[in-house]
PDB file of C-alpha atoms in Angstrom:
ATOM      1  CA  MET A   1      32.185   8.320  -1.171  1.00 49.00           C
ATOM      2  CA  GLU A   2      31.242   5.276  -3.228  1.00 58.00           C
ATOM      3  CA  GLN A   3      29.122   5.256  -6.359  1.00 62.00           C
ATOM      4  CA  GLU A   4      25.493   4.147  -6.055  1.00 64.00           C
ATOM      5  CA  ILE A   5      23.066   3.551  -8.918  1.00 70.00           C
ATOM      6  CA  LEU A   6      19.433   4.281  -8.128  1.00 73.00           C
ATOM      7  CA  THR A   7      16.790   3.028 -10.557  1.00 78.00           C
ATOM      8  CA  LYS A   8      13.022   2.831 -10.269  1.00 81.00           C
ATOM      9  CA  GLY A   9      13.135  -0.959  -9.972  1.00 84.00           C
ATOM     10  CA  SER A  10      15.932  -1.051  -7.407  1.00 83.00           C
ATOM     11  CA  LEU A  11      14.233   1.547  -5.224  1.00 83.00           C
ATOM     12  CA  LEU A  12      10.918  -0.325  -5.373  1.00 88.00           C
ATOM     13  CA  ALA A  13      12.517  -3.733  -4.719  1.00 89.00           C
ATOM     14  CA  ARG A  14      14.561  -2.600  -1.740  1.00 87.00           C
ATOM     15  CA  GLY A  15      11.583  -0.673  -0.410  1.00 90.00           C
ATOM     16  CA  ILE A  16       9.184  -3.617  -0.588  1.00 94.00           C
ATOM     17  CA  PHE A  17      11.696  -5.995   0.968  1.00 91.00           C
ATOM     18  CA  ALA A  18      12.493  -3.522   3.767  1.00 91.00           C
ATOM     19  CA  VAL A  19       8.774  -3.030   4.559  1.00 94.00           C
ATOM     20  CA  ILE A  20       8.306  -6.808   4.801  1.00 92.00           C
ATOM     21  CA  ILE A  21      11.226  -7.062   7.245  1.00 87.00           C
ATOM     22  CA  GLY A  22       9.863  -4.122   9.255  1.00 91.00           C
ATOM     23  CA  ILE A  23       6.437  -5.720   9.556  1.00 93.00           C
ATOM     24  CA  LEU A  24       7.974  -9.005  10.706  1.00 89.00           C
ATOM     25  CA  CYS A  25       9.993  -7.190  13.381  1.00 87.00           C
ATOM     26  CA  PHE A  26       6.785  -5.833  14.900  1.00 88.00           C
ATOM     27  CA  THR A  27       4.523  -8.846  14.450  1.00 89.00           C
ATOM     28  CA  ILE A  28       6.881 -11.531  15.810  1.00 86.00           C
ATOM     29  CA  PRO A  29       9.634  -9.749  17.771  1.00 79.00           C
ATOM     30  CA  MET A  30      10.513 -12.648  20.100  1.00 71.00           C
ATOM     31  CA  ALA A  31      10.752 -15.120  17.236  1.00 73.00           C
ATOM     32  CA  MET A  32      12.815 -12.593  15.317  1.00 74.00           C
ATOM     33  CA  GLU A  33      15.570 -12.910  17.903  1.00 66.00           C
ATOM     34  CA  ALA A  34      16.148 -16.452  16.658  1.00 64.00           C
ATOM     35  CA  VAL A  35      15.984 -15.617  12.947  1.00 76.00           C
ATOM     36  CA  ILE A  36      17.421 -12.088  12.820  1.00 73.00           C
ATOM     37  CA  ALA A  37      20.758 -13.353  11.520  1.00 76.00           C
ATOM     38  CA  TYR A  38      19.053 -15.212   8.672  1.00 82.00           C
ATOM     39  CA  ILE A  39      16.856 -12.270   7.748  1.00 76.00           C
ATOM     40  CA  VAL A  40      19.771  -9.850   7.723  1.00 76.00           C
ATOM     41  CA  GLY A  41      21.744 -12.404   5.731  1.00 83.00           C
ATOM     42  CA  ILE A  42      18.958 -12.636   3.151  1.00 88.00           C
ATOM     43  CA  PHE A  43      18.638  -8.829   3.036  1.00 84.00           C
ATOM     44  CA  LEU A  44      22.399  -8.442   2.605  1.00 83.00           C
ATOM     45  CA  LEU A  45      22.475 -11.153  -0.060  1.00 90.00           C
ATOM     46  CA  ILE A  46      19.646  -9.585  -2.096  1.00 91.00           C
ATOM     47  CA  ILE A  47      21.020  -6.046  -1.842  1.00 87.00           C
ATOM     48  CA  SER A  48      24.554  -7.238  -2.666  1.00 87.00           C
ATOM     49  CA  LEU A  49      23.369  -9.259  -5.684  1.00 90.00           C
ATOM     50  CA  MET A  50      21.281  -6.325  -6.948  1.00 87.00           C
ATOM     51  CA  THR A  51      24.152  -3.889  -6.466  1.00 82.00           C
ATOM     52  CA  GLY A  52      26.601  -6.282  -8.130  1.00 85.00           C
ATOM     53  CA  GLY A  53      24.245  -6.824 -11.049  1.00 84.00           C
ATOM     54  CA  MET A  54      23.710  -3.098 -11.505  1.00 80.00           C
ATOM     55  CA  SER A  55      27.469  -2.461 -11.402  1.00 77.00           C
ATOM     56  CA  LEU A  56      28.041  -5.144 -14.064  1.00 82.00           C
ATOM     57  CA  SER A  57      25.358  -3.665 -16.310  1.00 79.00           C
ATOM     58  CA  SER A  58      26.734  -0.146 -15.915  1.00 71.00           C
ATOM     59  CA  SER A  59      29.372   1.245 -18.214  1.00 73.00           C
ATOM     60  CA  GLN A  60      30.232   4.015 -15.764  1.00 69.00           C
ATOM     61  CA  PRO A  61      33.824   4.345 -14.573  1.00 66.00           C
ATOM     62  CA  GLY A  62      34.312   3.275 -10.980  1.00 65.00           C
ATOM     63  CA  ARG A  63      31.961   0.320 -11.149  1.00 73.00           C
ATOM     64  CA  TRP A  64      34.594  -2.216 -10.034  1.00 77.00           C
ATOM     65  CA  PRO A  65      34.835  -1.006  -6.411  1.00 77.00           C
ATOM     66  CA  ILE A  66      31.052  -1.401  -6.157  1.00 78.00           C
ATOM     67  CA  LEU A  67      31.283  -4.921  -7.563  1.00 81.00           C
ATOM     68  CA  ILE A  68      33.965  -5.773  -4.992  1.00 85.00           C
ATOM     69  CA  LEU A  69      31.750  -4.452  -2.183  1.00 81.00           C
ATOM     70  CA  ALA A  70      28.860  -6.517  -3.539  1.00 85.00           C
ATOM     71  CA  ILE A  71      31.029  -9.656  -3.553  1.00 89.00           C
ATOM     72  CA  ILE A  72      32.082  -8.960   0.054  1.00 86.00           C
ATOM     73  CA  GLY A  73      28.397  -8.583   0.948  1.00 85.00           C
ATOM     74  CA  VAL A  74      27.603 -11.964  -0.619  1.00 90.00           C
ATOM     75  CA  ILE A  75      30.470 -13.617   1.290  1.00 88.00           C
ATOM     76  CA  ILE A  76      29.270 -12.130   4.590  1.00 83.00           C
ATOM     77  CA  ALA A  77      25.713 -13.300   3.835  1.00 86.00           C
ATOM     78  CA  ILE A  78      26.960 -16.844   3.208  1.00 88.00           C
ATOM     79  CA  LEU A  79      28.946 -16.791   6.468  1.00 83.00           C
ATOM     80  CA  THR A  80      25.770 -15.683   8.230  1.00 80.00           C
ATOM     81  CA  PHE A  81      23.897 -18.721   6.903  1.00 84.00           C
ATOM     82  CA  ILE A  82      26.709 -21.051   8.008  1.00 85.00           C
ATOM     83  CA  SER A  83      26.943 -19.769  11.605  1.00 77.00           C
ATOM     84  CA  PRO A  84      24.006 -17.447  12.407  1.00 73.00           C
ATOM     85  CA  PHE A  85      24.395 -17.178  16.164  1.00 67.00           C
ATOM     86  CA  SER A  86      28.100 -16.375  16.130  1.00 64.00           C
ATOM     87  CA  MET A  87      27.413 -13.696  13.529  1.00 68.00           C
ATOM     88  CA  VAL A  88      24.871 -11.720  15.596  1.00 67.00           C
ATOM     89  CA  VAL A  89      27.462  -9.338  17.028  1.00 70.00           C
ATOM     90  CA  ALA A  90      29.215  -8.966  13.669  1.00 71.00           C
ATOM     91  CA  ILE A  91      25.889  -8.399  11.956  1.00 66.00           C
ATOM     92  CA  THR A  92      25.045  -5.677  14.458  1.00 72.00           C
ATOM     93  CA  ILE A  93      28.268  -3.861  13.598  1.00 76.00           C
ATOM     94  CA  LEU A  94      27.644  -4.377   9.875  1.00 75.00           C
ATOM     95  CA  ILE A  95      24.078  -3.108  10.147  1.00 75.00           C
ATOM     96  CA  ALA A  96      25.300  -0.018  11.978  1.00 80.00           C
ATOM     97  CA  ALA A  97      28.053   0.639   9.432  1.00 85.00           C
ATOM     98  CA  TRP A  98      25.757  -0.035   6.465  1.00 83.00           C
ATOM     99  CA  ALA A  99      23.038   2.260   7.823  1.00 82.00           C
ATOM    100  CA  ILE A 100      25.510   5.067   8.518  1.00 88.00           C
ATOM    101  CA  ILE A 101      27.203   4.777   5.096  1.00 87.00           C
ATOM    102  CA  THR A 102      23.862   4.515   3.276  1.00 82.00           C
ATOM    103  CA  GLY A 103      22.522   7.458   5.288  1.00 85.00           C
ATOM    104  CA  ILE A 104      25.539   9.620   4.487  1.00 88.00           C
ATOM    105  CA  THR A 105      25.286   8.680   0.808  1.00 83.00           C
ATOM    106  CA  GLU A 106      21.587   9.565   0.678  1.00 82.00           C
ATOM    107  CA  LEU A 107      22.226  12.863   2.490  1.00 87.00           C
ATOM    108  CA  PHE A 108      24.920  13.614  -0.068  1.00 84.00           C
ATOM    109  CA  VAL A 109      22.559  12.779  -2.955  1.00 79.00           C
ATOM    110  CA  ALA A 110      19.786  14.896  -1.447  1.00 82.00           C
ATOM    111  CA  TYR A 111      22.158  17.821  -1.042  1.00 83.00           C
ATOM    112  CA  SER A 112      23.960  17.481  -4.385  1.00 80.00           C
ATOM    113  CA  PHE A 113      21.193  16.671  -6.873  1.00 78.00           C
ATOM    114  CA  LYS A 114      18.787  19.556  -6.589  1.00 78.00           C
ATOM    115  CA  GLU A 115      16.797  18.434  -9.667  1.00 78.00           C
ATOM    116  CA  LEU A 116      15.590  15.202  -8.024  1.00 75.00           C
ATOM    117  CA  PRO A 117      11.881  15.395  -7.186  1.00 77.00           C
ATOM    118  CA  PHE A 118      12.338  13.125  -4.162  1.00 76.00           C
ATOM    119  CA  ARG A 119      15.493  14.699  -2.724  1.00 79.00           C
ATOM    120  CA  ALA A 120      13.740  15.714   0.513  1.00 84.00           C
ATOM    121  CA  LEU A 121      12.692  12.094   1.036  1.00 83.00           C
ATOM    122  CA  LEU A 122      16.259  10.914   0.473  1.00 80.00           C
ATOM    123  CA  GLY A 123      17.490  13.538   2.940  1.00 86.00           C
ATOM    124  CA  VAL A 124      15.056  12.359   5.619  1.00 87.00           C
ATOM    125  CA  ASN A 125      15.939   8.744   4.878  1.00 84.00           C
ATOM    126  CA  GLY A 126      19.650   9.576   5.096  1.00 87.00           C
ATOM    127  CA  PHE A 127      19.253  11.292   8.453  1.00 91.00           C
ATOM    128  CA  ILE A 128      17.233   8.373   9.829  1.00 87.00           C
ATOM    129  CA  GLY A 129      19.840   5.930   8.506  1.00 86.00           C
ATOM    130  CA  VAL A 130      22.691   7.707  10.282  1.00 91.00           C
ATOM    131  CA  LEU A 131      20.651   7.940  13.486  1.00 89.00           C
ATOM    132  CA  PHE A 132      19.672   4.258  13.278  1.00 83.00           C
ATOM    133  CA  GLY A 133      23.287   3.233  12.677  1.00 84.00           C
ATOM    134  CA  ILE A 134      24.473   5.145  15.727  1.00 87.00           C
ATOM    135  CA  LEU A 135      21.711   3.665  17.919  1.00 81.00           C
ATOM    136  CA  ILE A 136      22.445   0.114  16.745  1.00 77.00           C
ATOM    137  CA  ALA A 137      26.181   0.579  17.276  1.00 78.00           C
ATOM    138  CA  PHE A 138      25.538   1.134  20.988  1.00 77.00           C
ATOM    139  CA  ALA A 139      22.824  -1.533  21.479  1.00 69.00           C
ATOM    140  CA  PRO A 140      23.929  -4.177  24.033  1.00 62.00           C
ATOM    141  CA  ILE A 141      23.876  -7.242  21.779  1.00 56.00           C
ATOM    142  CA  PRO A 142      23.384 -10.228  22.281  1.00 56.00           C
ATOM    143  CA  THR A 143      21.896  -9.528  25.714  1.00 55.00           C
ATOM    144  CA  ALA A 144      18.445  -8.127  26.507  1.00 49.00           C
ATOM    145  CA  GLY A 145      19.159  -5.362  24.038  1.00 53.00           C
ATOM    146  CA  SER A 146      18.445  -7.729  21.163  1.00 65.00           C
ATOM    147  CA  LEU A 147      14.756  -6.839  21.409  1.00 71.00           C
ATOM    148  CA  VAL A 148      15.780  -3.173  21.146  1.00 71.00           C
ATOM    149  CA  LEU A 149      17.741  -4.058  18.011  1.00 73.00           C
ATOM    150  CA  ILE A 150      14.718  -5.799  16.512  1.00 79.00           C
ATOM    151  CA  ILE A 151      12.354  -2.901  17.259  1.00 82.00           C
ATOM    152  CA  LEU A 152      14.859  -0.351  15.930  1.00 79.00           C
ATOM    153  CA  LEU A 153      15.446  -2.505  12.872  1.00 80.00           C
ATOM    154  CA  GLY A 154      11.675  -2.716  12.349  1.00 88.00           C
ATOM    155  CA  ILE A 155      11.264   1.053  12.578  1.00 89.00           C
ATOM    156  CA  TYR A 156      14.202   1.687  10.285  1.00 86.00           C
ATOM    157  CA  CYS A 157      13.088  -0.885   7.709  1.00 89.00           C
ATOM    158  CA  LEU A 158       9.546   0.506   7.621  1.00 92.00           C
ATOM    159  CA  VAL A 159      10.696   4.113   7.172  1.00 89.00           C
ATOM    160  CA  PHE A 160      13.488   3.169   4.745  1.00 87.00           C
ATOM    161  CA  GLY A 161      11.123   0.945   2.776  1.00 90.00           C
ATOM    162  CA  ILE A 162       8.264   3.426   2.549  1.00 91.00           C
ATOM    163  CA  ILE A 163      10.576   6.248   1.489  1.00 87.00           C
ATOM    164  CA  SER A 164      12.285   4.005  -1.088  1.00 86.00           C
ATOM    165  CA  ILE A 165       8.911   2.950  -2.502  1.00 90.00           C
ATOM    166  CA  ILE A 166       7.695   6.559  -2.740  1.00 89.00           C
ATOM    167  CA  ALA A 167      10.968   7.667  -4.365  1.00 84.00           C
ATOM    168  CA  GLY A 168      10.785   4.731  -6.784  1.00 85.00           C
ATOM    169  CA  LEU A 169       7.215   5.587  -7.742  1.00 88.00           C
ATOM    170  CA  MET A 170       8.250   9.195  -8.377  1.00 86.00           C
ATOM    171  CA  MET A 171      10.985   8.141 -10.848  1.00 82.00           C
ATOM    172  CA  LYS A 172      10.173   7.734 -14.504  1.00 77.00           C
ATOM    173  CA  LYS A 173      10.678   4.326 -16.153  1.00 76.00           C
ATOM    174  CA  GLY A 174      14.247   3.980 -17.378  1.00 71.00           C
ATOM    175  CA  GLU A 175      15.447   6.932 -15.306  1.00 72.00           C
ATOM    176  CA  MET A 176      18.670   6.301 -13.441  1.00 68.00           C
ATOM    177  CA  VAL A 177      20.546   8.344 -10.869  1.00 66.00           C
ATOM    178  CA  ILE A 178      24.248   7.650 -10.402  1.00 62.00           C
ATOM    179  CA  THR A 179      25.726   9.134  -7.267  1.00 57.00           C
ATOM    180  CA  TYR A 180      29.312   9.549  -6.140  1.00 51.00           C
TER     181      TYR A 180
END
């Protein structure tokens, strides 16, 4: 299991961004088929840069593997901007893997850190992430199933975003949770 650093600001930022993506998936689903690669690329770029920045500012052991993963995320985001349509299938696999890994990590945090006031929210978010990842992994992309991907992505982003925002608001300023 990889290390993840959760701060009030990072939870709020990822939550707000995820809610925006979720709203766009529901308000313009047909147009989202054309721009889904760019949006996922932007999301991956922001999350990777935030994660990389947090790993550089941390003095915790084990921060280098997280930095390497963040660099890989930035490279994949750049490749998405260069060739968005050829990356749709790869992005689908990456979304599925990311959601499953994030979900498992959040389930682990919810189970392991009993003192967290928002551990039930992280547990629900983790379960939804794993479920979303499994559903996306079997979506028939890039055929008619792309609308299914967009709707599922919208649902996931809204739930993930709202839970992240609530968890971020429940944290005290300066509080940090480091998970393994």
